[in-house]
XYZ file of C-alpha atoms in Angstrom:
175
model
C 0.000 0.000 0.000
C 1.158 3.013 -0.866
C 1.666 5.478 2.126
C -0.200 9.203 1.862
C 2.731 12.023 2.139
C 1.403 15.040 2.694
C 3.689 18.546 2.412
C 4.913 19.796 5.919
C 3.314 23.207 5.059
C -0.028 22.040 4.784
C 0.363 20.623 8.123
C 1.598 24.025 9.368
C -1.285 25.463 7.514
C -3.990 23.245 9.283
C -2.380 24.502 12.530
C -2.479 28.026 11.382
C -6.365 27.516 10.443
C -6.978 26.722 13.697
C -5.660 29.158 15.556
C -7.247 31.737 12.986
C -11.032 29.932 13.890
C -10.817 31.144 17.693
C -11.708 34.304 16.402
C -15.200 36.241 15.736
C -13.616 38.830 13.160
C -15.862 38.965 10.242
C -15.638 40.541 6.654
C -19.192 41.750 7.629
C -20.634 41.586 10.889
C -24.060 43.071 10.258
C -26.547 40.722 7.758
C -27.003 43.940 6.043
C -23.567 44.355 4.807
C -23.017 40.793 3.402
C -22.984 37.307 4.922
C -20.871 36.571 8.006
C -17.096 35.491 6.640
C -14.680 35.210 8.896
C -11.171 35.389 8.325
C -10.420 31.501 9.024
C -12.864 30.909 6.356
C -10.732 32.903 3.645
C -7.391 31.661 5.068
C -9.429 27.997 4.555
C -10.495 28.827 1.276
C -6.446 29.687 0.319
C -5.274 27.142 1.912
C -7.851 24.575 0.067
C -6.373 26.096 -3.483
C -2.652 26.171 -2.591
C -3.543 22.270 -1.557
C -5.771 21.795 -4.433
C -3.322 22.973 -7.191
C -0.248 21.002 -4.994
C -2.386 18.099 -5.242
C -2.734 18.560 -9.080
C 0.138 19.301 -10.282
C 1.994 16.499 -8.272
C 0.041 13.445 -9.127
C -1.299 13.180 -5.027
C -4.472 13.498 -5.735
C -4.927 10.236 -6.330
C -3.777 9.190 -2.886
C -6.456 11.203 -1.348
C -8.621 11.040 1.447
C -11.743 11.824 0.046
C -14.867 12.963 3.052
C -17.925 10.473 3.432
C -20.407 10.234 0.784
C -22.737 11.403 3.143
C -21.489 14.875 3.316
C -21.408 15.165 -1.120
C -25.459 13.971 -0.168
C -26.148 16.715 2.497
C -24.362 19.598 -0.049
C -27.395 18.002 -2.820
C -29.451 18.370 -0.450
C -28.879 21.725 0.240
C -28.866 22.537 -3.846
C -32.112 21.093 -3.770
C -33.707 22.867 -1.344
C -31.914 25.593 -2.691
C -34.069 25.278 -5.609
C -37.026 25.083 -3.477
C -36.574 28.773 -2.676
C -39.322 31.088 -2.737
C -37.844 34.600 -2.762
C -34.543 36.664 -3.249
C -33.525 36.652 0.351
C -34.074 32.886 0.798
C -31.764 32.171 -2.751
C -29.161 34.452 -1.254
C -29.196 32.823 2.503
C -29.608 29.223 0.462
C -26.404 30.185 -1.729
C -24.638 31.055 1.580
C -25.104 27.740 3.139
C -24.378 26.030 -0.011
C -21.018 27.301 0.099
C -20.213 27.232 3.427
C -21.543 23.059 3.852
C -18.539 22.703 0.667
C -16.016 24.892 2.748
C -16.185 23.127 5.999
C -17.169 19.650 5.094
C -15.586 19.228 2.131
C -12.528 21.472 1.540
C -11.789 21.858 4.902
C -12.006 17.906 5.517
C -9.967 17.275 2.977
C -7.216 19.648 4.371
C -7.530 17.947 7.930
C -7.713 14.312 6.727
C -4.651 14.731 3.970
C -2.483 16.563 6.660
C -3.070 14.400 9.544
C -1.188 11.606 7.920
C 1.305 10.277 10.986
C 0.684 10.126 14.940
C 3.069 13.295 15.416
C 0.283 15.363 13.349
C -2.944 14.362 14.669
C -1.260 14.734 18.268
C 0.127 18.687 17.094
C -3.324 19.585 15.535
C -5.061 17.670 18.853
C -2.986 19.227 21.373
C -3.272 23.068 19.831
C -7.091 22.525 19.257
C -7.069 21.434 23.179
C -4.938 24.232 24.000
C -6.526 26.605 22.230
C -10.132 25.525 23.328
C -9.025 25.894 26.501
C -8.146 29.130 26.633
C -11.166 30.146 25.046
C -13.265 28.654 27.473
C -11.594 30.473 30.557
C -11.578 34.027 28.226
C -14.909 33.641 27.555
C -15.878 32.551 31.632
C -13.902 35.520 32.460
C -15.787 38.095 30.721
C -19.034 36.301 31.308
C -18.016 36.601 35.303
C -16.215 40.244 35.072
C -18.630 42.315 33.476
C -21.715 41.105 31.869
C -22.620 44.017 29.332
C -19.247 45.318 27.545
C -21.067 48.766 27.229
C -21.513 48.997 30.816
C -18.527 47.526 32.054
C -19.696 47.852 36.169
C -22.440 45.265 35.073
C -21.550 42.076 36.402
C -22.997 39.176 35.438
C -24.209 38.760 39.226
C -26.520 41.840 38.367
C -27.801 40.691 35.021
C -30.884 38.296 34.137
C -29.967 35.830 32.050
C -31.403 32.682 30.525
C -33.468 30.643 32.971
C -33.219 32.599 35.259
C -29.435 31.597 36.215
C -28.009 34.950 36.699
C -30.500 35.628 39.535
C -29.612 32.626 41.326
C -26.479 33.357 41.092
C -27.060 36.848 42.308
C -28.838 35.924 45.323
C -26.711 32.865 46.239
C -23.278 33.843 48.000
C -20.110 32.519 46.185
């Protein structure tokens, strides 16, 4: 059998992708200026066509890892009901998720799977996703715990309502 070799920059690029996906920052934040693309999704996108013509132009494609047929099923799926659109705004959000269901579970599974070819990968891309998660996690408790309203930074999240009714438990139960 023959063994899949994949480039040490796409590796590095995988890594890079992830790091770039902790992120929120958009092309356009607001609905109203354009659907939400984040930079990880254009760095994916890049990364996918750098891969893509790599792939090509070396003869690997054919050792490829190609994504469960399920996933080229949910992305006809989604052209069909695509079709099934009945106005402008419902095409446009359709074409949206069209493209993003390729990105992510196609392009972006291909990238994973072909880079994560030896134990020392999946561990690097395992251990940074871990790390990274992590640390997003305990940002994200922070600010939930330090201020609860960003434009009224002495509102705690003791003071604030939230879902359920947990932030007044939390209020009136001493920590």
């Amino acid at each position: 059998m023959t063994e899949r070799k994949a480039p040490g920059w796409l590796l590095w690029g995988v890594l890079l992708l992830i790091v770039l996906a902790q992120t929120q920052a958009a092309l356009a934040k607001d609905l109203k200026d354009g659907p939400f693309v984040s930079g990880a999704d254009v760095f994916a996108a890049l990364l996918f066509g750098v891969w893509l013509l790599w792939a090509l132009a070396t003869g690997a494609w054919r050792r490829v890892k190609w994504p469960p047929l399920a996933v080229g099923a949910l992305v006809v799926v989604a052209i069909v009901a695509l079709g099934r659109a009945d106005s402008p705004e419902a095409v446009k959000s359709g074409i949206v998720d069209v493209a993003q269901y390729i990105l992510y579970f196609v392009c972006v599974y291909l990238l994973f799977a072909n880079a994560m070819t030896s134990e020392t990968s999946v561990k690097r891309v395992v251990g940074l996703l871990c790390v990274l998660t992590a640390i997003m996690v305990l940002v994200g408790l922070a600010q939930y715990v330090m201020w609860a309203d960003p434009a009224a930074p002495g509102e705690t999240f003791r003071r604030v309502s939230s879902t359920f009714g947990l932030g007044e438990v939390i209020a009136s139960t001493p920590l």
